[in-house]
mmCIF file with all atom_site columns, C-alpha atoms in Angstrom:
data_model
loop_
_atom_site.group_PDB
_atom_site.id
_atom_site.type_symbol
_atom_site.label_atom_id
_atom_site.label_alt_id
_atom_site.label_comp_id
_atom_site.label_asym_id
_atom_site.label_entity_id
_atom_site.label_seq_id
_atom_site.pdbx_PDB_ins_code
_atom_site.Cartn_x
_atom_site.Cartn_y
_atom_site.Cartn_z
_atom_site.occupancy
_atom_site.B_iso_or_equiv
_atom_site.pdbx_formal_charge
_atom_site.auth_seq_id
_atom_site.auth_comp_id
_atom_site.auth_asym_id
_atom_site.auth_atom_id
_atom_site.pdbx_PDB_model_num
ATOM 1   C CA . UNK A 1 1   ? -22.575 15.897 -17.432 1.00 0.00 ? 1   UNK A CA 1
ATOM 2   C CA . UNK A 1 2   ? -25.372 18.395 -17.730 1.00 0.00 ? 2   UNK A CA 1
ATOM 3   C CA . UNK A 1 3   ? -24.610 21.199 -20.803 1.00 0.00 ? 3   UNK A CA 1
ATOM 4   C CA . UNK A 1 4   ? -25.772 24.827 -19.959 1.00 0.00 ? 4   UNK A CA 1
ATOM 5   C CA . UNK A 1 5   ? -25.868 27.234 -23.096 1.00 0.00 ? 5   UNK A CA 1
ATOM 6   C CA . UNK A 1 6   ? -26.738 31.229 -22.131 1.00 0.00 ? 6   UNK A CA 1
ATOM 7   C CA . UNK A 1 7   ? -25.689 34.468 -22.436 1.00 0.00 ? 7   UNK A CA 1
ATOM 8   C CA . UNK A 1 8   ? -25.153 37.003 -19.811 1.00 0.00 ? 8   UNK A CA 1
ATOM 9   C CA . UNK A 1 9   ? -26.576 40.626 -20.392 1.00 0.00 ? 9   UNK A CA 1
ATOM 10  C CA . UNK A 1 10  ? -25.703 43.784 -18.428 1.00 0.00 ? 10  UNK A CA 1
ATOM 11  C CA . UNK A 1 11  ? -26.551 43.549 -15.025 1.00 0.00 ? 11  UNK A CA 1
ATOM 12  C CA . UNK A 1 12  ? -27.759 40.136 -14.912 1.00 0.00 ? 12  UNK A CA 1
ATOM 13  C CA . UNK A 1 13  ? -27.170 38.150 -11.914 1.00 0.00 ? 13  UNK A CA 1
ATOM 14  C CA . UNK A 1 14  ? -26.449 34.347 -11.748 1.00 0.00 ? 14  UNK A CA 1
ATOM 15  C CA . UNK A 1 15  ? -26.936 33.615 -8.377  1.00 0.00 ? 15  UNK A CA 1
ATOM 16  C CA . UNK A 1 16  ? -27.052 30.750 -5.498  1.00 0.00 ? 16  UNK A CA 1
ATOM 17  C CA . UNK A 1 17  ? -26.397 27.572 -7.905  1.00 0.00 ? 17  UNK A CA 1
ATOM 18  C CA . UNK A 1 18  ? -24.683 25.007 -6.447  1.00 0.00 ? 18  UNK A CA 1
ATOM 19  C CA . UNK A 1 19  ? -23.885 21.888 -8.381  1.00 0.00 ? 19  UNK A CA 1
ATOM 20  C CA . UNK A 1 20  ? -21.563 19.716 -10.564 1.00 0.00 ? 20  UNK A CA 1
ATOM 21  C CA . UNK A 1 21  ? -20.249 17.788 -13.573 1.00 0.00 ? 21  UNK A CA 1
ATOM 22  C CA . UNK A 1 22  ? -21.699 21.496 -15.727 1.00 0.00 ? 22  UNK A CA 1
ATOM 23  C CA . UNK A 1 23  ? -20.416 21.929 -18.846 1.00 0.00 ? 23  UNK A CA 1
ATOM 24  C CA . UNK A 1 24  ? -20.462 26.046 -20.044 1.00 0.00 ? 24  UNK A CA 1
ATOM 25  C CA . UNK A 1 25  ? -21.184 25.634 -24.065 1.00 0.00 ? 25  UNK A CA 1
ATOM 26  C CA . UNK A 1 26  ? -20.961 28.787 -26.037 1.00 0.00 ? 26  UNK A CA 1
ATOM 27  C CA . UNK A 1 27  ? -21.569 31.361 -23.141 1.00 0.00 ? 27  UNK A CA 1
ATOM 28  C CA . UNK A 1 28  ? -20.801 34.967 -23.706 1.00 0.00 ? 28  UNK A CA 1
ATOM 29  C CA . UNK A 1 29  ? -20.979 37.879 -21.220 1.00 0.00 ? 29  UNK A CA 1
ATOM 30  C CA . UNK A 1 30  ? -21.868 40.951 -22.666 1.00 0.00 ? 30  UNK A CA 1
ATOM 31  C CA . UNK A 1 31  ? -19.964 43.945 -22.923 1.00 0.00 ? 31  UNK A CA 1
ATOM 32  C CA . UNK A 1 32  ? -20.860 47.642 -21.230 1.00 0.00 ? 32  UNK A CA 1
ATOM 33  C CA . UNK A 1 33  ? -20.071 50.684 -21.784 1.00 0.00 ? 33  UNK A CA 1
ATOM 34  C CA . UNK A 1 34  ? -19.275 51.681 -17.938 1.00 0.00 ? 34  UNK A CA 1
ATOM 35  C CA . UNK A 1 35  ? -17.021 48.995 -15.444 1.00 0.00 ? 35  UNK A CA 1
ATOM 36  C CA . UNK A 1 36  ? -19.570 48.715 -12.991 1.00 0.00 ? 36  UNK A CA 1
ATOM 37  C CA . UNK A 1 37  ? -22.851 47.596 -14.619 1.00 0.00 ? 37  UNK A CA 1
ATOM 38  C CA . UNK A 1 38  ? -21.724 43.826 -15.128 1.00 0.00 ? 38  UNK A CA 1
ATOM 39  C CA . UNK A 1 39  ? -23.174 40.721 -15.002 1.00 0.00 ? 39  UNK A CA 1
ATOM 40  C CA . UNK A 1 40  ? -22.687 39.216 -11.452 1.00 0.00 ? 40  UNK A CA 1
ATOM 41  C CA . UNK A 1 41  ? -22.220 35.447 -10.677 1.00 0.00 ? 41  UNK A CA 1
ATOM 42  C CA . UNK A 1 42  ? -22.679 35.179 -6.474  1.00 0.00 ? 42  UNK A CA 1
ATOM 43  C CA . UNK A 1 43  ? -22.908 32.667 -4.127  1.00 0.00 ? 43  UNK A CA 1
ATOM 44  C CA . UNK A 1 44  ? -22.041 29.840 -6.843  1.00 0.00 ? 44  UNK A CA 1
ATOM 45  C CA . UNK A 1 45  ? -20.409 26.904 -5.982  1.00 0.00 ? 45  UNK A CA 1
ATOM 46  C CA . UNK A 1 46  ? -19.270 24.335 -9.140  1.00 0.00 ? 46  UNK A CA 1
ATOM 47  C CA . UNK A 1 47  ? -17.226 21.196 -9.026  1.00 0.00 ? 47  UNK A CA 1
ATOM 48  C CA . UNK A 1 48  ? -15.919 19.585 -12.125 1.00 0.00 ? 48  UNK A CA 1
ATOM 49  C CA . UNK A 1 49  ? -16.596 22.410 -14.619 1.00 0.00 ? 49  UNK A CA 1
ATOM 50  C CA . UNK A 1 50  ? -15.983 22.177 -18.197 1.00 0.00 ? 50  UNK A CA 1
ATOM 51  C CA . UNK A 1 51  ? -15.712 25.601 -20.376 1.00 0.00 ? 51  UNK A CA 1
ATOM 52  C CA . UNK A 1 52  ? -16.215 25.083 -24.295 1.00 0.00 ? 52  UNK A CA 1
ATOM 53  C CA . UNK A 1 53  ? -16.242 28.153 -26.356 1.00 0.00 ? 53  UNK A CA 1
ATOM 54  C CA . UNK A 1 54  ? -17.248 30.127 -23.769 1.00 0.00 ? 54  UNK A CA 1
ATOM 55  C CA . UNK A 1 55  ? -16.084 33.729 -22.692 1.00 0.00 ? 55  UNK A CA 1
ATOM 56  C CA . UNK A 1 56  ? -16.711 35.060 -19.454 1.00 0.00 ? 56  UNK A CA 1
ATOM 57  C CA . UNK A 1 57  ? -14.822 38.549 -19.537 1.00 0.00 ? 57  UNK A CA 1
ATOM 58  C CA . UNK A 1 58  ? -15.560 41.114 -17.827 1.00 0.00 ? 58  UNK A CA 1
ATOM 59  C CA . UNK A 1 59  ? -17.846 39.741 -15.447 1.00 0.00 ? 59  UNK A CA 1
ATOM 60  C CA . UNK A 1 60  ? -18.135 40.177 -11.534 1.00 0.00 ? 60  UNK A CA 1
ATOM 61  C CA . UNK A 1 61  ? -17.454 36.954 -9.344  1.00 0.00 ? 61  UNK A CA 1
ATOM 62  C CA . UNK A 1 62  ? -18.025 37.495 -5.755  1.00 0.00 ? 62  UNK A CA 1
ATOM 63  C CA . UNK A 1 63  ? -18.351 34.099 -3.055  1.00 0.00 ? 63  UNK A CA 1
ATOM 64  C CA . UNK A 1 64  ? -17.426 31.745 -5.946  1.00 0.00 ? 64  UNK A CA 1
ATOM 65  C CA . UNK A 1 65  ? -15.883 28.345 -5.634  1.00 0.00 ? 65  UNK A CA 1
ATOM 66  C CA . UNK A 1 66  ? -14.806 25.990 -8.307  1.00 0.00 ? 66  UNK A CA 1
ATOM 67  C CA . UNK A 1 67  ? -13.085 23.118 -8.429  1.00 0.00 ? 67  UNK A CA 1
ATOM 68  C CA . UNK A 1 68  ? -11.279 21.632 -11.223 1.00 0.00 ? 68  UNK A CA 1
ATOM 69  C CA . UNK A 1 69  ? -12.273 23.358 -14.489 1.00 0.00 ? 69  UNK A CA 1
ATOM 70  C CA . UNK A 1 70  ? -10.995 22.263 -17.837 1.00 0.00 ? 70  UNK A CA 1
ATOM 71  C CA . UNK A 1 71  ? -11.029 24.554 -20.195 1.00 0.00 ? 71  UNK A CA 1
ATOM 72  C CA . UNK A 1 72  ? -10.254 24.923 -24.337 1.00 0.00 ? 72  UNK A CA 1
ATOM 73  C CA . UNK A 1 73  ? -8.246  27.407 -25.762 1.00 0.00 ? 73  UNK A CA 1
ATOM 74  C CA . UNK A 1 74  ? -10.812 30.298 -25.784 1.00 0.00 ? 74  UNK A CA 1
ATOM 75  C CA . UNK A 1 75  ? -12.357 29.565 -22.678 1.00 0.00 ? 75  UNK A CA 1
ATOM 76  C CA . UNK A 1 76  ? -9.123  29.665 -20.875 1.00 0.00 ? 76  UNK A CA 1
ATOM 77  C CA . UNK A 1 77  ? -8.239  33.567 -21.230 1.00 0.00 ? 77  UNK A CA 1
ATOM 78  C CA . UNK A 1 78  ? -10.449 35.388 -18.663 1.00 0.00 ? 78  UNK A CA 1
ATOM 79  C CA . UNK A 1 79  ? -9.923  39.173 -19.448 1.00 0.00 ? 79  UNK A CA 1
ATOM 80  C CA . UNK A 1 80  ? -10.852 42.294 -17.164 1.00 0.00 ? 80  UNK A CA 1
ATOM 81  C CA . UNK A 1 81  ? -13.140 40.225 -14.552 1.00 0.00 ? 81  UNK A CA 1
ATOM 82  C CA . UNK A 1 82  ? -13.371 41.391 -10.831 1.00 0.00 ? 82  UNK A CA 1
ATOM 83  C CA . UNK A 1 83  ? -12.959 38.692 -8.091  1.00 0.00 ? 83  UNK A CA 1
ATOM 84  C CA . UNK A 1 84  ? -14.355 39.208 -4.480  1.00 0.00 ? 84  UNK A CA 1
ATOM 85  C CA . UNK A 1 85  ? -13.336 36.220 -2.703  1.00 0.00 ? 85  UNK A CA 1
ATOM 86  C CA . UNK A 1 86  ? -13.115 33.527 -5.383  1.00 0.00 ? 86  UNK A CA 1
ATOM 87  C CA . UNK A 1 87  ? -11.927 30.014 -4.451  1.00 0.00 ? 87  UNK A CA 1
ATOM 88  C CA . UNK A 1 88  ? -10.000 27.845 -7.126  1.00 0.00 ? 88  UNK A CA 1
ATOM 89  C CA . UNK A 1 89  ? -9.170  24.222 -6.381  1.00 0.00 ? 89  UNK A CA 1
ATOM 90  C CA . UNK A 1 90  ? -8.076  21.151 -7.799  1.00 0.00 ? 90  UNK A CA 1
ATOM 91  C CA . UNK A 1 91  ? -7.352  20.545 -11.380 1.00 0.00 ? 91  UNK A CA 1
ATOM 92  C CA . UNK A 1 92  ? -7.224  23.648 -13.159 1.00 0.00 ? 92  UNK A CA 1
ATOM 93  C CA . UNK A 1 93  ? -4.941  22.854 -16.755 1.00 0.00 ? 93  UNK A CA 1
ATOM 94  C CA . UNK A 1 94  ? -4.129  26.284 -18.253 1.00 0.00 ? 94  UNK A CA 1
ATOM 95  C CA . UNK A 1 95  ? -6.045  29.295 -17.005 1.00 0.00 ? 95  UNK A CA 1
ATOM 96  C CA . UNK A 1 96  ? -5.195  33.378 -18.133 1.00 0.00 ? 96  UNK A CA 1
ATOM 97  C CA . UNK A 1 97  ? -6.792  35.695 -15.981 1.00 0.00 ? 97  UNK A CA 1
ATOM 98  C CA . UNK A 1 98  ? -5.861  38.910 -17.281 1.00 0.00 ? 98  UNK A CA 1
ATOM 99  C CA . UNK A 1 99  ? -6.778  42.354 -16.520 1.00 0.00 ? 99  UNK A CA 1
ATOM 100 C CA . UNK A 1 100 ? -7.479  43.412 -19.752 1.00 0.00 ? 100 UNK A CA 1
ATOM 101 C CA . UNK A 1 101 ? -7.696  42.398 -23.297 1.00 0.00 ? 101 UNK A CA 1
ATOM 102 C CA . UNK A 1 102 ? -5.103  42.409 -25.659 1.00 0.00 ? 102 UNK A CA 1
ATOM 103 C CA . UNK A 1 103 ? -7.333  45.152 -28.206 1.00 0.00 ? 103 UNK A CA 1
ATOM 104 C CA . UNK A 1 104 ? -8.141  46.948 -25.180 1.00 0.00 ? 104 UNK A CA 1
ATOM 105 C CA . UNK A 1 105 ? -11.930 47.004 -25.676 1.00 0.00 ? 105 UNK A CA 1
ATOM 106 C CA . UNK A 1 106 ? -12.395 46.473 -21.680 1.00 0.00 ? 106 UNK A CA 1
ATOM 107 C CA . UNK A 1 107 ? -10.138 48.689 -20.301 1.00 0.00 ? 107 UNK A CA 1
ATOM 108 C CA . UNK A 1 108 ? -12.775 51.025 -19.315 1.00 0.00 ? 108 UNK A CA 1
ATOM 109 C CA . UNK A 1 109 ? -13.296 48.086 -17.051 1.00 0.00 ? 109 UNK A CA 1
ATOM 110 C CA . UNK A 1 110 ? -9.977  49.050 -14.749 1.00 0.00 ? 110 UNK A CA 1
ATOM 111 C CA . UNK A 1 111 ? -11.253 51.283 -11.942 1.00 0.00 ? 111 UNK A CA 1
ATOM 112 C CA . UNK A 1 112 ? -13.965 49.152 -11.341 1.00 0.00 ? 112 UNK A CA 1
ATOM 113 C CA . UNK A 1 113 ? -11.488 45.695 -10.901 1.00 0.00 ? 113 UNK A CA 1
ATOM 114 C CA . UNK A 1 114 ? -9.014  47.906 -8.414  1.00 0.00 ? 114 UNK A CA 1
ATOM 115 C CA . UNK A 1 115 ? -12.470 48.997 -6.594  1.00 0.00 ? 115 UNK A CA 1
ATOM 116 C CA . UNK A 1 116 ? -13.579 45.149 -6.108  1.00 0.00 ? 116 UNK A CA 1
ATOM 117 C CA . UNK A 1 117 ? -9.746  44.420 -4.827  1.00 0.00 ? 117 UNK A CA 1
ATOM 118 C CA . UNK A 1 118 ? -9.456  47.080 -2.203  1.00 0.00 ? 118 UNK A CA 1
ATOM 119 C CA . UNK A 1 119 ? -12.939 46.515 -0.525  1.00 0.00 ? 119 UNK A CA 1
ATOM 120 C CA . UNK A 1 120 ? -12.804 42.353 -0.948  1.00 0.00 ? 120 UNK A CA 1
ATOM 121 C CA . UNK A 1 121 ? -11.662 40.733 2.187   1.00 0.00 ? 121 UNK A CA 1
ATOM 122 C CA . UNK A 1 122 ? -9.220  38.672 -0.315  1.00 0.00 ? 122 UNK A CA 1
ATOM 123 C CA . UNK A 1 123 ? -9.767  38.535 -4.250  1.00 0.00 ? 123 UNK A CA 1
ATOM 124 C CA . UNK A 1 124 ? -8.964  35.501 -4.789  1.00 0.00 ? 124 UNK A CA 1
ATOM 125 C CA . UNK A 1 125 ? -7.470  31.978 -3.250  1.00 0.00 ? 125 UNK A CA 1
ATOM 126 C CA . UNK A 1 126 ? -5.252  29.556 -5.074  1.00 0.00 ? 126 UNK A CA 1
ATOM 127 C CA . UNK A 1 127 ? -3.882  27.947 -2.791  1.00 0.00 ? 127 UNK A CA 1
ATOM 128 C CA . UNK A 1 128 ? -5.170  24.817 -4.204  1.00 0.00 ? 128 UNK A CA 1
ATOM 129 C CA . UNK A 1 129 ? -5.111  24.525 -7.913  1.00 0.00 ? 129 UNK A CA 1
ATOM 130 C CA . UNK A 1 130 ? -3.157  22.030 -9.456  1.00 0.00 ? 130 UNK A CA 1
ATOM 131 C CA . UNK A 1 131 ? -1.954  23.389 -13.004 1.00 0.00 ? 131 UNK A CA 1
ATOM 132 C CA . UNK A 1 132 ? -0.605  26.655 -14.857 1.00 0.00 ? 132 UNK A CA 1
ATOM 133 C CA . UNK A 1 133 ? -1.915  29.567 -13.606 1.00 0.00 ? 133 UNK A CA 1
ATOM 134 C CA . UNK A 1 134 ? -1.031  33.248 -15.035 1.00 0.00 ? 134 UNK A CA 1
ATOM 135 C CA . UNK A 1 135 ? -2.371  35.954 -13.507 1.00 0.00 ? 135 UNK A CA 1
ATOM 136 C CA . UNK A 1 136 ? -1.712  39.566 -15.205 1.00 0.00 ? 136 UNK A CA 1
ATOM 137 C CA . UNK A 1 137 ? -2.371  43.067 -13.692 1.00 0.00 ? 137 UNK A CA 1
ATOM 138 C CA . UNK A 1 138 ? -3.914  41.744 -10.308 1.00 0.00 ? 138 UNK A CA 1
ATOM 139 C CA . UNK A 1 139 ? -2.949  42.693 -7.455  1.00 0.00 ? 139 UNK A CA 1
ATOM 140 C CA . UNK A 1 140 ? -1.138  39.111 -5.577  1.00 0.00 ? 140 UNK A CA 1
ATOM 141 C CA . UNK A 1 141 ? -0.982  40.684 -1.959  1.00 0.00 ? 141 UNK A CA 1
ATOM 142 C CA . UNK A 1 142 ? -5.070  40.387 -1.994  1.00 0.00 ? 142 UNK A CA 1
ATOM 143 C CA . UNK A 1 143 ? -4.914  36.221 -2.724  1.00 0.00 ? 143 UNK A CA 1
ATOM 144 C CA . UNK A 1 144 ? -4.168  33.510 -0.595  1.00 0.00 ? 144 UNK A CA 1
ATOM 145 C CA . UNK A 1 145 ? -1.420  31.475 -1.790  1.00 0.00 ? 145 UNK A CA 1
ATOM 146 C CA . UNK A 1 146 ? 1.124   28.606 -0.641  1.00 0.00 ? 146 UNK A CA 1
ATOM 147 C CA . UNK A 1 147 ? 4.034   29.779 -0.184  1.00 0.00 ? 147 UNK A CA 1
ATOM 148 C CA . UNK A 1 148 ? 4.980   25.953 -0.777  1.00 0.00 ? 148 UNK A CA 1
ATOM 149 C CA . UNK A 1 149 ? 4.821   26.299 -4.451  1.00 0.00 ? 149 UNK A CA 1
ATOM 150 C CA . UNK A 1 150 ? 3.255   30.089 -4.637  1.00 0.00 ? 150 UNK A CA 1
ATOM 151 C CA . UNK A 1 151 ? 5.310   33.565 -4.519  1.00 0.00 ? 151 UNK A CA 1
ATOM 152 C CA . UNK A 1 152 ? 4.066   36.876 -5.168  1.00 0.00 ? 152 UNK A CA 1
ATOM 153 C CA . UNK A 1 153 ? 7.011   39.072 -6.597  1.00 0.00 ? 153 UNK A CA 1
ATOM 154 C CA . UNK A 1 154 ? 7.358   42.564 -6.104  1.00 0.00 ? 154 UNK A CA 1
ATOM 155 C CA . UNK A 1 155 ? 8.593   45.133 -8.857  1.00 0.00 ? 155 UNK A CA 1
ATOM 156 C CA . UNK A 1 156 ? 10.604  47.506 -6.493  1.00 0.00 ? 156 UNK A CA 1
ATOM 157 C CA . UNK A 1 157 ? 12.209  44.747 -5.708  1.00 0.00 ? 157 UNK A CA 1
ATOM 158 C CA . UNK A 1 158 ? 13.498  44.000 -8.958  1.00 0.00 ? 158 UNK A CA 1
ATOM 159 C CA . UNK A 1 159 ? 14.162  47.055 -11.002 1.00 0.00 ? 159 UNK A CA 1
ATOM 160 C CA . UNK A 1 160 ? 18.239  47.373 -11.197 1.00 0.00 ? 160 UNK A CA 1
ATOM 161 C CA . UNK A 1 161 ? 18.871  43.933 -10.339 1.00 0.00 ? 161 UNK A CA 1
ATOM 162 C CA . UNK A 1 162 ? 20.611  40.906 -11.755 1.00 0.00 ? 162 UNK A CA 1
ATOM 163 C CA . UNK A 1 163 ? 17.034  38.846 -11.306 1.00 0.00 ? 163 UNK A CA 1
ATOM 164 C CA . UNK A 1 164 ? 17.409  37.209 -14.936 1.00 0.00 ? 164 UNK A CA 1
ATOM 165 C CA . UNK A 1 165 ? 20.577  35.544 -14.121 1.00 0.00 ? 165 UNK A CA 1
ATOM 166 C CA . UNK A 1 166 ? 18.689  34.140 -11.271 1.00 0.00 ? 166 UNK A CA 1
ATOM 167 C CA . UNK A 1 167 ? 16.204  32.861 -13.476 1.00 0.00 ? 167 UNK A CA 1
ATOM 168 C CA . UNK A 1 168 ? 18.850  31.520 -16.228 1.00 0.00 ? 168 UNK A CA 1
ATOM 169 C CA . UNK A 1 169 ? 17.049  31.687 -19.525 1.00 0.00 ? 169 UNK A CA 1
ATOM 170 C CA . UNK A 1 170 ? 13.160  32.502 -20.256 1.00 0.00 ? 170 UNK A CA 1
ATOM 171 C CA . UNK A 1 171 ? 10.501  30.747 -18.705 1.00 0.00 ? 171 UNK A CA 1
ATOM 172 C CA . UNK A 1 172 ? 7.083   31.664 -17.766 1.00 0.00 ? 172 UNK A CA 1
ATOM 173 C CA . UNK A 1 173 ? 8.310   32.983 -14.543 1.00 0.00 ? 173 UNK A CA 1
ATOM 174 C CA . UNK A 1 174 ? 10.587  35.652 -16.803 1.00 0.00 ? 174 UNK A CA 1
ATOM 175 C CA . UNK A 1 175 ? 7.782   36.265 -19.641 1.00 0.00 ? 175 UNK A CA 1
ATOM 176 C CA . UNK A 1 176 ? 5.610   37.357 -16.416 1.00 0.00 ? 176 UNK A CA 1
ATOM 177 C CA . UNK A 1 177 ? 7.825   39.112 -14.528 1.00 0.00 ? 177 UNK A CA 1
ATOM 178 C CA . UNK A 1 178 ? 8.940   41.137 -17.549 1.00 0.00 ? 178 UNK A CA 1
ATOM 179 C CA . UNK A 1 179 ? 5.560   41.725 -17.865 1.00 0.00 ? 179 UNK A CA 1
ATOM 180 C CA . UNK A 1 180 ? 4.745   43.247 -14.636 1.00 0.00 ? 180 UNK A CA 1
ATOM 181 C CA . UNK A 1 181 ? 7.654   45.485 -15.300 1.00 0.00 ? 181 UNK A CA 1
ATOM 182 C CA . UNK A 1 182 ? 7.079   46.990 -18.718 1.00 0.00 ? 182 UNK A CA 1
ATOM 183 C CA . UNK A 1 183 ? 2.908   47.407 -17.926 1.00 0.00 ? 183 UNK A CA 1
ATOM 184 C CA . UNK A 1 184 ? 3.940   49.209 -13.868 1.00 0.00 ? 184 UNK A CA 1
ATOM 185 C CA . UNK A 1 185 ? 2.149   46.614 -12.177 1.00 0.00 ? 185 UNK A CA 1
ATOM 186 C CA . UNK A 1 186 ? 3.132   46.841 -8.559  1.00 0.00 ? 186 UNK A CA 1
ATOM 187 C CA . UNK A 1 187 ? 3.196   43.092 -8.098  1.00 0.00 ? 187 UNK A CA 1
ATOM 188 C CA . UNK A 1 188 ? 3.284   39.588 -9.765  1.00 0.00 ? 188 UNK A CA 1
ATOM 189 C CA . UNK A 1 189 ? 2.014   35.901 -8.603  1.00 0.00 ? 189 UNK A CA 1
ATOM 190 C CA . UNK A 1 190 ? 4.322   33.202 -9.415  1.00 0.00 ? 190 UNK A CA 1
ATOM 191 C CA . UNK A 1 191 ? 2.725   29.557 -9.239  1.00 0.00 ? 191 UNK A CA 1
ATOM 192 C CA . UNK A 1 192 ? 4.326   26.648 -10.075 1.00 0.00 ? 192 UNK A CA 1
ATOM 193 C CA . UNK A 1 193 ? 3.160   23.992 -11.884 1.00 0.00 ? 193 UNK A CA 1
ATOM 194 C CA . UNK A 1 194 ? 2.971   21.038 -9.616  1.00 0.00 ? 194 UNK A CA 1
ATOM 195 C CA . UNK A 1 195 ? 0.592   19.058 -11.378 1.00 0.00 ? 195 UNK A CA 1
ATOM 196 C CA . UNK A 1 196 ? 3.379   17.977 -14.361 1.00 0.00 ? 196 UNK A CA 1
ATOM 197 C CA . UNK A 1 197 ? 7.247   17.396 -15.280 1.00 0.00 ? 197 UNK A CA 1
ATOM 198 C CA . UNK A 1 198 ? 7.420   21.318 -14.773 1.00 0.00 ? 198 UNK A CA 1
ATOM 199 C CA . UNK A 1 199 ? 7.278   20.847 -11.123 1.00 0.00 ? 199 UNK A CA 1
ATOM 200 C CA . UNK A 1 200 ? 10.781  20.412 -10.292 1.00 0.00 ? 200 UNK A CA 1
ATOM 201 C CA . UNK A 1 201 ? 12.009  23.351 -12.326 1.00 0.00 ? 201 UNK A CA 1
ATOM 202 C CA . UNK A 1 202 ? 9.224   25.515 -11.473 1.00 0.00 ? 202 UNK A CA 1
ATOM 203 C CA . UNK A 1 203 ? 9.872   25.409 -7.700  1.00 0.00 ? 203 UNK A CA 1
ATOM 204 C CA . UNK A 1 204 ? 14.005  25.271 -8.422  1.00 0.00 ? 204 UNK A CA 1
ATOM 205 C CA . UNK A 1 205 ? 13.067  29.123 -10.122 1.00 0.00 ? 205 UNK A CA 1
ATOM 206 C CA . UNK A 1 206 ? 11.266  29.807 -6.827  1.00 0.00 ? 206 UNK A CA 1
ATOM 207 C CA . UNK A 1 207 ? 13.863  28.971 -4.555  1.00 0.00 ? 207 UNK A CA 1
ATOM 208 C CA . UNK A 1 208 ? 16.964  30.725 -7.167  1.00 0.00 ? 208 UNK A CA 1
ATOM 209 C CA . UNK A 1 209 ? 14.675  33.590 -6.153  1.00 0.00 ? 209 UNK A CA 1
ATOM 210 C CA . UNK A 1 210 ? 14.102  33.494 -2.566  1.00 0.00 ? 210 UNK A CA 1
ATOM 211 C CA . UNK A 1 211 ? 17.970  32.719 -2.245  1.00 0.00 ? 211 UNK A CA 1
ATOM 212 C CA . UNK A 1 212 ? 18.655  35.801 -4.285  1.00 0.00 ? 212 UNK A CA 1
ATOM 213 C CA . UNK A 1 213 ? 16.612  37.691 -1.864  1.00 0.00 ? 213 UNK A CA 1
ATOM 214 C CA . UNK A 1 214 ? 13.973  38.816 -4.809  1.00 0.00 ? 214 UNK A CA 1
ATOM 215 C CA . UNK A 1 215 ? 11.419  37.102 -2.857  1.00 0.00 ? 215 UNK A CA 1
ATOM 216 C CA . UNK A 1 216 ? 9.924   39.398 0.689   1.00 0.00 ? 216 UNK A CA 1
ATOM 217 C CA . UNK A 1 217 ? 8.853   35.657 1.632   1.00 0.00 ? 217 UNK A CA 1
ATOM 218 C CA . UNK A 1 218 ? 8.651   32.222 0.801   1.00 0.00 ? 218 UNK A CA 1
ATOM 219 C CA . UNK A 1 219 ? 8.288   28.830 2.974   1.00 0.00 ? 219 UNK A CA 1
ATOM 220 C CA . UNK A 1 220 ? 9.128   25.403 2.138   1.00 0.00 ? 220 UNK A CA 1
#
């Protein structure tokens, strides 16, 4: 497995690289002061990527495909990046992608995210992955999804309603939802974990849900 080590300065591109079996070792993307001069990874296709120590917030992905990424416990968070039709597949173990940081240092970065979703012809599909996926702040009507083990959950739909005695306790599912409701989002992707002994209990939540009519849709 080749190891790539590099850091990714303000408006630097990475651009048409296409390979596999990469491992990401200590990469960093730097921070700027404005949302919309960010480093830009295009046209990139990777399968079987590993990310060690690496931190990629904050960057722009547009006509990316990975799949299966494996990631540690830094390089799993992915804070305030914008996605224009980004393709996850395969094994994906524990990924964050979060629209901001938890200390707030990118949330200059907002506009220019919402921007990137509203012109993208999707931001991005997950219809794919195997593994635990939270997503935080994006907006789930612009990704594909399977509505086999995928539901996007809207908040109008839920404020004044019974929807944690649907869910019977805390789970993931809650913690997110709860989420989307204290921070205004508008919406909320719920993905199941299919890949381990959550899978059962993940999709039971999903179909409590669409039986309770807090779902608009969902197909088995």
């Amino acid at each position: 497995m080749q190891e790539l080590t590099l850091d990714v300065a303000a408006g630097s591109p990475i651009t048409d690289r296409h390979c596999a079996d990469i491992t990401l070792q200590d990469c960093n993307v730097e921070v700027v002061p404005t949302g919309y001069e960010r480093p830009l990874i295009q046209d990139v296709s990777v399968r079987n990527l590993v990310l060690s120590s690496t931190r990629l917030s904050g960057a722009l992905l547009r006509r990316v495909e990975v799949r299966n990424v494996k990631a540690d416990s830094v390089s799993r968070f992915l804070y305030a990046c914008a996605f224009e039709e980004v393709r996850l597949s395969g094994r994906i173990g524990t990924l964050v992608l979060d629209i901001t940081d938890p200390m707030g240092r990118l949330a200059h970065y907002l506009p220019a995210i919402r921007k990137a979703e509203a012109g993208a012809a999707y931001t991005l599909d997950v219809s794919e992955i195997r593994g635990s996926l939270d997503v935080r702040g994006y907006d789930a009507s612009r990704m594909i999804i399977d509505p086999s083990f995928q539901a996007v959950v809207w908040a109008e739909d839920l404020r004044d309603s019974d929807w944690r005695g649907v869910l019977g306790g805390p789970s993931r599912f809650s913690v997110l939802i709860e989420e989307m409701l204290r921070e205004n989002w508008p919406n909320v992707l719920l993905s199941a974990n299919i890949a381990t002994a959550r899978r059962s209990a993940d999709l039971e939540l999903l179909k409590n849900l669409r039986c309770s009519r807090f779902l608009r849709s969902f197909e088995v």
